[in-house]
Amino acid sequence: MLMLITLVCGLLFGFGLALSEMTNPAVVIGFLDIFGHWNPSLIIVMAAAVSVSMLGYKISKKQSVPLLADSWSLPTTRLIDRKLLTGSALFGIGWGLSGYCPGPGLTAVINNPQEGIYFVLALVAGSALYQFQNKK
């Protein structure tokens, strides 16, 4: 059941990305181009995502355990440290340079294979570097 719910959520997420055109790097870059042809549509997408997340978080606070797991897996720290700031900056720089964040970037392998494959390779390399660097 967990795998089915995960698949449905992934499909719904992908459909939302495609519907909002967040799989198109030109839309994201248009949002970042505040002094040119600015495209504010990303604000609406972000507001919708934050609203859904807030609703889900409120619902989770009212339940003692999740429906399909033994316990909640929520962040326990509020610490803002160098690792968090560095990771956030690298994520933002990568998104700004490529026009892709990880979700839409994976769809680029199909929609725009010439760019998408480079993005996915960089994503895998960055993830591997993180794992290698944080091995204990």
Short mmCIF file of N, CA, C and O in Angstrom, two decimals:
data_model
loop_
_atom_site.label_atom_id
_atom_site.label_comp_id
_atom_site.label_asym_id
_atom_site.label_seq_id
_atom_site.Cartn_x
_atom_site.Cartn_y
_atom_site.Cartn_z
N MET A 1 0.83 -1.20 0.00
CA MET A 1 0.00 0.00 0.00
C MET A 1 0.87 1.26 0.00
O MET A 1 0.55 2.22 -0.70
N LEU A 2 1.96 1.23 0.78
CA LEU A 2 2.85 2.39 0.85
C LEU A 2 3.44 2.71 -0.53
O LEU A 2 3.51 3.87 -0.92
N MET A 3 3.83 1.68 -1.27
CA MET A 3 4.41 1.91 -2.61
C MET A 3 3.36 2.49 -3.56
O MET A 3 3.69 3.36 -4.37
N LEU A 4 2.14 2.04 -3.45
CA LEU A 4 1.06 2.56 -4.30
C LEU A 4 0.80 4.03 -3.99
O LEU A 4 0.70 4.86 -4.90
N ILE A 5 0.72 4.37 -2.71
CA ILE A 5 0.51 5.77 -2.31
C ILE A 5 1.69 6.63 -2.77
O ILE A 5 1.49 7.75 -3.26
N THR A 6 2.90 6.09 -2.63
CA THR A 6 4.09 6.83 -3.08
C THR A 6 4.03 7.08 -4.58
O THR A 6 4.32 8.19 -5.04
N LEU A 7 3.64 6.07 -5.35
CA LEU A 7 3.50 6.22 -6.80
C LEU A 7 2.45 7.28 -7.14
O LEU A 7 2.70 8.16 -7.98
N VAL A 8 1.30 7.21 -6.51
CA VAL A 8 0.23 8.17 -6.78
C VAL A 8 0.70 9.60 -6.44
O VAL A 8 0.47 10.54 -7.20
N CYS A 9 1.37 9.76 -5.29
CA CYS A 9 1.87 11.09 -4.91
C CYS A 9 2.91 11.59 -5.92
O CYS A 9 2.90 12.77 -6.28
N GLY A 10 3.79 10.71 -6.37
CA GLY A 10 4.79 11.10 -7.37
C GLY A 10 4.14 11.51 -8.68
O GLY A 10 4.55 12.50 -9.30
N LEU A 11 3.15 10.76 -9.11
CA LEU A 11 2.43 11.10 -10.35
C LEU A 11 1.70 12.43 -10.20
O LEU A 11 1.71 13.26 -11.12
N LEU A 12 1.07 12.64 -9.06
CA LEU A 12 0.37 13.90 -8.80
C LEU A 12 1.35 15.08 -8.78
O LEU A 12 1.08 16.14 -9.36
N PHE A 13 2.50 14.88 -8.15
CA PHE A 13 3.54 15.91 -8.12
C PHE A 13 4.03 16.22 -9.54
O PHE A 13 4.13 17.39 -9.93
N GLY A 14 4.31 15.18 -10.31
CA GLY A 14 4.76 15.38 -11.69
C GLY A 14 3.72 16.07 -12.55
O GLY A 14 4.04 16.95 -13.35
N PHE A 15 2.45 15.70 -12.37
CA PHE A 15 1.37 16.34 -13.10
C PHE A 15 1.30 17.83 -12.73
O PHE A 15 1.15 18.69 -13.60
N GLY A 16 1.44 18.13 -11.44
CA GLY A 16 1.42 19.53 -11.00
C GLY A 16 2.59 20.32 -11.58
O GLY A 16 2.41 21.47 -12.00
N LEU A 17 3.76 19.71 -11.64
CA LEU A 17 4.92 20.38 -12.24
C LEU A 17 4.67 20.67 -13.72
O LEU A 17 4.97 21.77 -14.21
N ALA A 18 4.15 19.68 -14.42
CA ALA A 18 3.89 19.86 -15.86
C ALA A 18 2.80 20.90 -16.09
O ALA A 18 2.94 21.77 -16.96
N LEU A 19 1.71 20.83 -15.31
CA LEU A 19 0.60 21.76 -15.46
C LEU A 19 1.04 23.21 -15.20
O LEU A 19 0.62 24.13 -15.90
N SER A 20 1.88 23.40 -14.21
CA SER A 20 2.35 24.75 -13.86
C SER A 20 3.53 25.20 -14.71
O SER A 20 4.04 26.29 -14.52
N GLU A 21 3.97 24.35 -15.63
CA GLU A 21 5.10 24.60 -16.52
C GLU A 21 6.42 24.77 -15.78
O GLU A 21 7.35 25.39 -16.27
N MET A 22 6.53 24.18 -14.59
CA MET A 22 7.78 24.25 -13.84
C MET A 22 8.82 23.29 -14.40
O MET A 22 9.95 23.28 -13.97
N THR A 23 8.43 22.48 -15.38
CA THR A 23 9.39 21.61 -16.06
C THR A 23 10.11 22.37 -17.18
O THR A 23 11.01 21.85 -17.80
N ASN A 24 9.70 23.60 -17.41
CA ASN A 24 10.29 24.45 -18.45
C ASN A 24 11.26 25.44 -17.79
O ASN A 24 10.83 26.36 -17.10
N PRO A 25 12.57 25.28 -18.01
CA PRO A 25 13.52 26.18 -17.36
C PRO A 25 13.32 27.64 -17.73
O PRO A 25 13.64 28.53 -16.95
N ALA A 26 12.74 27.92 -18.88
CA ALA A 26 12.52 29.31 -19.28
C ALA A 26 11.55 30.01 -18.33
O ALA A 26 11.69 31.21 -18.07
N VAL A 27 10.59 29.27 -17.78
CA VAL A 27 9.65 29.84 -16.83
C VAL A 27 10.37 30.22 -15.54
O VAL A 27 10.16 31.29 -14.98
N VAL A 28 11.23 29.31 -15.06
CA VAL A 28 11.98 29.57 -13.83
C VAL A 28 12.95 30.73 -14.03
O VAL A 28 13.03 31.64 -13.20
N ILE A 29 13.66 30.71 -15.14
CA ILE A 29 14.61 31.79 -15.42
C ILE A 29 13.86 33.11 -15.61
O ILE A 29 14.32 34.17 -15.18
N GLY A 30 12.66 33.05 -16.19
CA GLY A 30 11.83 34.24 -16.33
C GLY A 30 11.44 34.83 -14.98
O GLY A 30 11.33 36.04 -14.82
N PHE A 31 11.24 33.96 -13.99
CA PHE A 31 10.93 34.44 -12.65
C PHE A 31 12.14 35.16 -12.04
O PHE A 31 12.00 36.15 -11.33
N LEU A 32 13.32 34.65 -12.33
CA LEU A 32 14.54 35.24 -11.77
C LEU A 32 14.96 36.52 -12.51
O LEU A 32 15.77 37.28 -12.00
N ASP A 33 14.41 36.75 -13.69
CA ASP A 33 14.77 37.92 -14.51
C ASP A 33 13.91 39.12 -14.12
O ASP A 33 13.06 39.58 -14.87
N ILE A 34 14.16 39.65 -12.93
CA ILE A 34 13.30 40.73 -12.41
C ILE A 34 13.49 42.05 -13.13
O ILE A 34 12.62 42.92 -13.07
N PHE A 35 14.58 42.23 -13.84
CA PHE A 35 14.81 43.48 -14.56
C PHE A 35 14.54 43.35 -16.05
O PHE A 35 14.71 44.30 -16.79
N GLY A 36 14.09 42.18 -16.48
CA GLY A 36 13.79 41.96 -17.89
C GLY A 36 12.33 41.63 -18.07
O GLY A 36 11.45 42.36 -17.63
N HIS A 37 12.07 40.47 -18.67
CA HIS A 37 10.69 40.01 -18.89
C HIS A 37 10.30 39.11 -17.73
O HIS A 37 10.28 37.88 -17.85
N TRP A 38 9.97 39.72 -16.59
CA TRP A 38 9.70 38.98 -15.37
C TRP A 38 8.41 38.18 -15.50
O TRP A 38 7.40 38.65 -15.99
N ASN A 39 8.47 36.92 -15.04
CA ASN A 39 7.32 36.02 -15.06
C ASN A 39 6.99 35.64 -13.61
O ASN A 39 7.68 34.80 -13.02
N PRO A 40 5.96 36.23 -13.00
CA PRO A 40 5.67 35.98 -11.59
C PRO A 40 4.92 34.68 -11.30
O PRO A 40 4.57 34.42 -10.15
N SER A 41 4.70 33.83 -12.29
CA SER A 41 3.88 32.63 -12.08
C SER A 41 4.46 31.69 -11.03
O SER A 41 3.71 30.95 -10.38
N LEU A 42 5.76 31.69 -10.84
CA LEU A 42 6.37 30.82 -9.84
C LEU A 42 5.90 31.17 -8.42
O LEU A 42 5.80 30.29 -7.57
N ILE A 43 5.56 32.42 -8.18
CA ILE A 43 5.05 32.82 -6.86
C ILE A 43 3.75 32.08 -6.57
O ILE A 43 3.54 31.59 -5.45
N ILE A 44 2.88 31.95 -7.55
CA ILE A 44 1.61 31.26 -7.37
C ILE A 44 1.85 29.78 -7.10
O ILE A 44 1.23 29.19 -6.21
N VAL A 45 2.76 29.18 -7.84
CA VAL A 45 3.09 27.77 -7.64
C VAL A 45 3.66 27.56 -6.24
O VAL A 45 3.28 26.62 -5.53
N MET A 46 4.57 28.45 -5.82
CA MET A 46 5.17 28.32 -4.49
C MET A 46 4.11 28.52 -3.39
O MET A 46 4.11 27.80 -2.40
N ALA A 47 3.23 29.48 -3.57
CA ALA A 47 2.18 29.72 -2.57
C ALA A 47 1.26 28.50 -2.45
O ALA A 47 0.88 28.12 -1.34
N ALA A 48 0.92 27.90 -3.57
CA ALA A 48 0.08 26.70 -3.54
C ALA A 48 0.81 25.55 -2.83
O ALA A 48 0.22 24.85 -2.00
N ALA A 49 2.09 25.37 -3.13
CA ALA A 49 2.87 24.29 -2.50
C ALA A 49 3.00 24.51 -1.00
O ALA A 49 2.83 23.57 -0.21
N VAL A 50 3.27 25.73 -0.60
CA VAL A 50 3.40 26.03 0.83
C VAL A 50 2.06 25.83 1.53
O VAL A 50 2.01 25.29 2.65
N SER A 51 0.97 26.23 0.90
CA SER A 51 -0.36 26.05 1.49
C SER A 51 -0.68 24.57 1.72
O SER A 51 -1.16 24.18 2.79
N VAL A 52 -0.41 23.74 0.72
CA VAL A 52 -0.66 22.31 0.84
C VAL A 52 0.23 21.71 1.93
O VAL A 52 -0.22 20.90 2.75
N SER A 53 1.49 22.13 1.97
CA SER A 53 2.41 21.63 3.00
C SER A 53 1.95 22.04 4.40
O SER A 53 2.00 21.24 5.34
N MET A 54 1.51 23.28 4.54
CA MET A 54 1.03 23.74 5.85
C MET A 54 -0.19 22.94 6.29
O MET A 54 -0.30 22.56 7.46
N LEU A 55 -1.10 22.67 5.38
CA LEU A 55 -2.28 21.89 5.69
C LEU A 55 -1.88 20.48 6.13
O LEU A 55 -2.37 19.96 7.14
N GLY A 56 -0.99 19.87 5.37
CA GLY A 56 -0.50 18.53 5.73
C GLY A 56 0.19 18.51 7.08
O GLY A 56 0.00 17.58 7.88
N TYR A 57 0.97 19.53 7.37
CA TYR A 57 1.66 19.61 8.65
C TYR A 57 0.66 19.77 9.80
O TYR A 57 0.80 19.15 10.84
N LYS A 58 -0.36 20.59 9.60
CA LYS A 58 -1.40 20.77 10.64
C LYS A 58 -2.12 19.46 10.90
O LYS A 58 -2.40 19.11 12.04
N ILE A 59 -2.45 18.73 9.83
CA ILE A 59 -3.11 17.44 9.98
C ILE A 59 -2.20 16.46 10.73
O ILE A 59 -2.65 15.73 11.61
N SER A 60 -0.92 16.47 10.39
CA SER A 60 0.02 15.55 11.04
C SER A 60 0.14 15.82 12.54
O SER A 60 0.33 14.90 13.33
N LYS A 61 0.01 17.08 12.93
CA LYS A 61 0.10 17.44 14.35
C LYS A 61 -1.08 16.87 15.15
O LYS A 61 -0.95 16.65 16.35
N LYS A 62 -2.20 16.63 14.48
CA LYS A 62 -3.40 16.14 15.17
C LYS A 62 -3.42 14.61 15.28
O LYS A 62 -4.23 14.06 16.02
N GLN A 63 -2.54 13.92 14.53
CA GLN A 63 -2.50 12.46 14.56
C GLN A 63 -1.28 12.00 15.35
O GLN A 63 -0.19 12.56 15.20
N SER A 64 -1.44 10.97 16.16
CA SER A 64 -0.30 10.48 16.95
C SER A 64 0.68 9.70 16.09
O SER A 64 1.88 9.73 16.33
N VAL A 65 0.19 8.97 15.08
CA VAL A 65 1.06 8.22 14.17
C VAL A 65 0.53 8.39 12.74
O VAL A 65 -0.66 8.60 12.53
N PRO A 66 1.42 8.30 11.76
CA PRO A 66 0.96 8.40 10.36
C PRO A 66 0.14 7.17 9.96
O PRO A 66 0.17 6.13 10.61
N LEU A 67 -0.59 7.30 8.86
CA LEU A 67 -1.44 6.20 8.40
C LEU A 67 -0.65 4.99 7.93
O LEU A 67 -1.05 3.86 8.15
N LEU A 68 0.49 5.22 7.26
CA LEU A 68 1.22 4.11 6.64
C LEU A 68 2.63 3.93 7.18
O LEU A 68 3.49 3.38 6.50
N ALA A 69 2.89 4.37 8.40
CA ALA A 69 4.21 4.18 9.01
C ALA A 69 4.05 4.05 10.52
O ALA A 69 2.99 4.33 11.07
N ASP A 70 5.12 3.62 11.17
CA ASP A 70 5.08 3.44 12.62
C ASP A 70 5.25 4.74 13.38
O ASP A 70 4.79 4.86 14.51
N SER A 71 5.97 5.70 12.77
CA SER A 71 6.19 6.97 13.47
C SER A 71 6.42 8.08 12.45
O SER A 71 6.69 7.82 11.27
N TRP A 72 6.34 9.32 12.93
CA TRP A 72 6.58 10.47 12.08
C TRP A 72 8.08 10.66 11.88
O TRP A 72 8.87 10.37 12.77
N SER A 73 8.44 11.13 10.72
CA SER A 73 9.84 11.44 10.43
C SER A 73 9.91 12.93 10.11
O SER A 73 9.94 13.34 8.96
N LEU A 74 9.92 13.73 11.17
CA LEU A 74 9.92 15.18 11.02
C LEU A 74 11.21 15.76 11.57
O LEU A 74 11.82 15.17 12.47
N PRO A 75 11.64 16.90 11.05
CA PRO A 75 12.86 17.52 11.59
C PRO A 75 12.70 17.83 13.07
O PRO A 75 11.64 18.25 13.53
N THR A 76 13.77 17.60 13.81
CA THR A 76 13.73 17.87 15.25
C THR A 76 14.56 19.09 15.63
O THR A 76 14.46 19.58 16.74
N THR A 77 15.39 19.56 14.74
CA THR A 77 16.25 20.69 15.05
C THR A 77 15.80 21.95 14.32
O THR A 77 15.23 21.87 13.24
N ARG A 78 16.07 23.06 14.93
CA ARG A 78 15.82 24.35 14.29
C ARG A 78 17.13 25.10 14.09
O ARG A 78 17.13 26.29 13.81
N LEU A 79 18.23 24.38 14.22
CA LEU A 79 19.55 24.96 14.11
C LEU A 79 19.84 25.40 12.67
O LEU A 79 19.65 24.63 11.74
N ILE A 80 20.27 26.62 12.53
CA ILE A 80 20.71 27.12 11.23
C ILE A 80 22.23 27.20 11.29
O ILE A 80 22.80 28.08 11.92
N ASP A 81 22.87 26.23 10.65
CA ASP A 81 24.34 26.16 10.72
C ASP A 81 24.96 26.33 9.33
O ASP A 81 24.29 26.56 8.33
N ARG A 82 26.27 26.20 9.30
CA ARG A 82 27.01 26.40 8.05
C ARG A 82 26.61 25.38 6.99
O ARG A 82 26.49 25.71 5.82
N LYS A 83 26.39 24.12 7.40
CA LYS A 83 25.99 23.09 6.43
C LYS A 83 24.66 23.44 5.76
O LYS A 83 24.51 23.30 4.55
N LEU A 84 23.70 23.89 6.56
CA LEU A 84 22.39 24.25 6.01
C LEU A 84 22.50 25.43 5.05
O LEU A 84 21.95 25.41 3.95
N LEU A 85 23.23 26.45 5.46
CA LEU A 85 23.39 27.64 4.61
C LEU A 85 24.15 27.32 3.33
O LEU A 85 23.78 27.78 2.24
N THR A 86 25.20 26.50 3.45
CA THR A 86 25.98 26.12 2.26
C THR A 86 25.13 25.30 1.30
O THR A 86 25.11 25.54 0.09
N GLY A 87 24.41 24.32 1.84
CA GLY A 87 23.55 23.49 1.00
C GLY A 87 22.46 24.30 0.31
O GLY A 87 22.18 24.11 -0.87
N SER A 88 21.86 25.21 1.06
CA SER A 88 20.81 26.07 0.49
C SER A 88 21.38 26.94 -0.62
O SER A 88 20.75 27.11 -1.67
N ALA A 89 22.55 27.51 -0.38
CA ALA A 89 23.18 28.36 -1.40
C ALA A 89 23.52 27.56 -2.65
O ALA A 89 23.26 28.01 -3.78
N LEU A 90 24.08 26.37 -2.48
CA LEU A 90 24.42 25.53 -3.64
C LEU A 90 23.17 25.12 -4.41
O LEU A 90 23.16 25.11 -5.64
N PHE A 91 22.11 24.78 -3.68
CA PHE A 91 20.85 24.43 -4.33
C PHE A 91 20.34 25.60 -5.16
O PHE A 91 19.97 25.45 -6.32
N GLY A 92 20.33 26.79 -4.56
CA GLY A 92 19.84 27.98 -5.27
C GLY A 92 20.70 28.35 -6.46
O GLY A 92 20.18 28.71 -7.53
N ILE A 93 22.00 28.25 -6.30
CA ILE A 93 22.91 28.56 -7.42
C ILE A 93 22.70 27.56 -8.56
O ILE A 93 22.59 27.96 -9.73
N GLY A 94 22.61 26.28 -8.22
CA GLY A 94 22.38 25.26 -9.25
C GLY A 94 21.05 25.46 -9.96
O GLY A 94 20.96 25.34 -11.19
N TRP A 95 20.03 25.81 -9.20
CA TRP A 95 18.71 26.05 -9.78
C TRP A 95 18.76 27.27 -10.69
O TRP A 95 18.24 27.25 -11.81
N GLY A 96 19.39 28.33 -10.22
CA GLY A 96 19.47 29.56 -11.02
C GLY A 96 20.27 29.38 -12.29
O GLY A 96 19.91 29.90 -13.35
N LEU A 97 21.38 28.63 -12.21
CA LEU A 97 22.22 28.43 -13.39
C LEU A 97 21.57 27.50 -14.42
O LEU A 97 21.69 27.72 -15.63
N SER A 98 20.92 26.45 -13.93
CA SER A 98 20.37 25.46 -14.86
C SER A 98 18.91 25.72 -15.21
O SER A 98 18.44 25.29 -16.26
N GLY A 99 18.19 26.38 -14.32
CA GLY A 99 16.76 26.57 -14.53
C GLY A 99 15.95 25.39 -14.05
O GLY A 99 14.74 25.35 -14.21
N TYR A 100 16.62 24.39 -13.46
CA TYR A 100 15.94 23.18 -12.99
C TYR A 100 16.15 23.01 -11.49
O TYR A 100 17.25 23.18 -10.99
N CYS A 101 15.10 22.64 -10.79
CA CYS A 101 15.29 22.09 -9.45
C CYS A 101 15.14 20.57 -9.63
O CYS A 101 14.77 20.12 -10.72
N PRO A 102 15.44 19.77 -8.64
CA PRO A 102 15.51 18.31 -8.88
C PRO A 102 14.27 17.67 -9.50
O PRO A 102 14.40 16.84 -10.40
N GLY A 103 13.06 18.01 -9.04
CA GLY A 103 11.86 17.37 -9.60
C GLY A 103 11.73 17.60 -11.10
O GLY A 103 11.74 16.66 -11.90
N PRO A 104 11.64 18.86 -11.52
CA PRO A 104 11.55 19.13 -12.95
C PRO A 104 12.81 18.72 -13.72
O PRO A 104 12.74 18.38 -14.89
N GLY A 105 13.94 18.73 -13.04
CA GLY A 105 15.19 18.32 -13.70
C GLY A 105 15.13 16.88 -14.17
O GLY A 105 15.66 16.55 -15.24
N LEU A 106 14.48 16.03 -13.39
CA LEU A 106 14.36 14.64 -13.81
C LEU A 106 13.46 14.50 -15.04
O LEU A 106 13.70 13.64 -15.89
N THR A 107 12.45 15.36 -15.14
CA THR A 107 11.59 15.29 -16.33
C THR A 107 12.33 15.78 -17.58
O THR A 107 11.95 15.44 -18.69
N ALA A 108 13.39 16.55 -17.37
CA ALA A 108 14.15 17.08 -18.51
C ALA A 108 14.84 15.98 -19.30
O ALA A 108 15.14 16.15 -20.48
N VAL A 109 15.09 14.84 -18.67
CA VAL A 109 15.72 13.73 -19.39
C VAL A 109 14.84 13.30 -20.56
O VAL A 109 15.32 12.90 -21.60
N ILE A 110 13.53 13.44 -20.38
CA ILE A 110 12.58 13.08 -21.45
C ILE A 110 12.24 14.30 -22.30
O ILE A 110 12.27 14.23 -23.53
N ASN A 111 11.94 15.44 -21.64
CA ASN A 111 11.51 16.64 -22.36
C ASN A 111 12.62 17.31 -23.15
O ASN A 111 12.38 17.89 -24.19
N ASN A 112 13.81 17.31 -22.59
CA ASN A 112 14.94 18.01 -23.20
C ASN A 112 16.22 17.22 -22.90
O ASN A 112 17.04 17.65 -22.10
N PRO A 113 16.39 16.06 -23.54
CA PRO A 113 17.49 15.16 -23.18
C PRO A 113 18.88 15.78 -23.27
O PRO A 113 19.75 15.43 -22.48
N GLN A 114 19.09 16.71 -24.19
CA GLN A 114 20.43 17.29 -24.31
C GLN A 114 20.83 18.05 -23.05
O GLN A 114 21.98 17.98 -22.64
N GLU A 115 19.91 18.77 -22.44
CA GLU A 115 20.20 19.46 -21.19
C GLU A 115 19.97 18.55 -19.99
O GLU A 115 20.72 18.59 -19.02
N GLY A 116 18.91 17.78 -20.06
CA GLY A 116 18.48 16.97 -18.92
C GLY A 116 19.52 15.98 -18.45
O GLY A 116 19.71 15.80 -17.25
N ILE A 117 20.20 15.34 -19.37
CA ILE A 117 21.18 14.33 -18.97
C ILE A 117 22.34 14.99 -18.21
O ILE A 117 22.83 14.43 -17.24
N TYR A 118 22.74 16.18 -18.61
CA TYR A 118 23.80 16.88 -17.89
C TYR A 118 23.34 17.27 -16.49
O TYR A 118 24.09 17.17 -15.52
N PHE A 119 22.10 17.70 -16.39
CA PHE A 119 21.56 18.07 -15.08
C PHE A 119 21.52 16.86 -14.16
O PHE A 119 21.96 16.92 -13.01
N VAL A 120 20.99 15.74 -14.66
CA VAL A 120 20.86 14.54 -13.82
C VAL A 120 22.24 14.02 -13.44
O VAL A 120 22.46 13.61 -12.29
N LEU A 121 23.20 14.05 -14.35
CA LEU A 121 24.56 13.62 -14.01
C LEU A 121 25.17 14.51 -12.92
O LEU A 121 25.80 14.02 -11.99
N ALA A 122 24.95 15.82 -13.03
CA ALA A 122 25.45 16.74 -12.00
C ALA A 122 24.74 16.50 -10.67
O ALA A 122 25.37 16.54 -9.60
N LEU A 123 23.44 16.22 -10.72
CA LEU A 123 22.68 15.93 -9.52
C LEU A 123 23.20 14.67 -8.83
O LEU A 123 23.42 14.65 -7.61
N VAL A 124 23.44 13.62 -9.60
CA VAL A 124 23.96 12.37 -9.05
C VAL A 124 25.38 12.58 -8.50
O VAL A 124 25.71 12.11 -7.41
N ALA A 125 26.21 13.32 -9.25
CA ALA A 125 27.58 13.58 -8.79
C ALA A 125 27.58 14.38 -7.48
O ALA A 125 28.33 14.08 -6.55
N GLY A 126 26.73 15.40 -7.40
CA GLY A 126 26.63 16.19 -6.18
C GLY A 126 26.15 15.37 -5.00
O GLY A 126 26.66 15.49 -3.88
N SER A 127 25.17 14.50 -5.24
CA SER A 127 24.65 13.63 -4.18
C SER A 127 25.72 12.65 -3.72
O SER A 127 25.88 12.39 -2.53
N ALA A 128 26.47 12.09 -4.68
CA ALA A 128 27.55 11.15 -4.34
C ALA A 128 28.65 11.86 -3.56
O ALA A 128 29.19 11.31 -2.59
N LEU A 129 28.97 13.07 -3.97
CA LEU A 129 29.99 13.84 -3.25
C LEU A 129 29.56 14.11 -1.82
O LEU A 129 30.34 13.97 -0.87
N TYR A 130 28.29 14.44 -1.63
CA TYR A 130 27.76 14.66 -0.29
C TYR A 130 27.88 13.39 0.54
O TYR A 130 28.33 13.41 1.68
N GLN A 131 27.46 12.25 -0.03
CA GLN A 131 27.53 10.98 0.70
C GLN A 131 28.98 10.62 1.05
O GLN A 131 29.26 10.17 2.15
N PHE A 132 29.87 10.83 0.10
CA PHE A 132 31.29 10.54 0.33
C PHE A 132 31.86 11.43 1.43
O PHE A 132 32.57 10.97 2.32
N GLN A 133 31.52 12.69 1.39
CA GLN A 133 32.04 13.67 2.34
C GLN A 133 31.48 13.46 3.74
O GLN A 133 32.14 13.76 4.73
N ASN A 134 30.26 12.93 3.86
CA ASN A 134 29.62 12.78 5.15
C ASN A 134 29.60 11.33 5.65
O ASN A 134 28.79 10.99 6.51
N LYS A 135 30.48 10.49 5.09
CA LYS A 135 30.59 9.11 5.56
C LYS A 135 31.19 9.11 6.96
O LYS A 135 32.12 9.84 7.25
N LYS A 136 30.64 8.27 7.80
CA LYS A 136 31.18 8.19 9.17
C LYS A 136 31.87 6.91 9.41
O LYS A 136 31.65 5.90 8.96
#
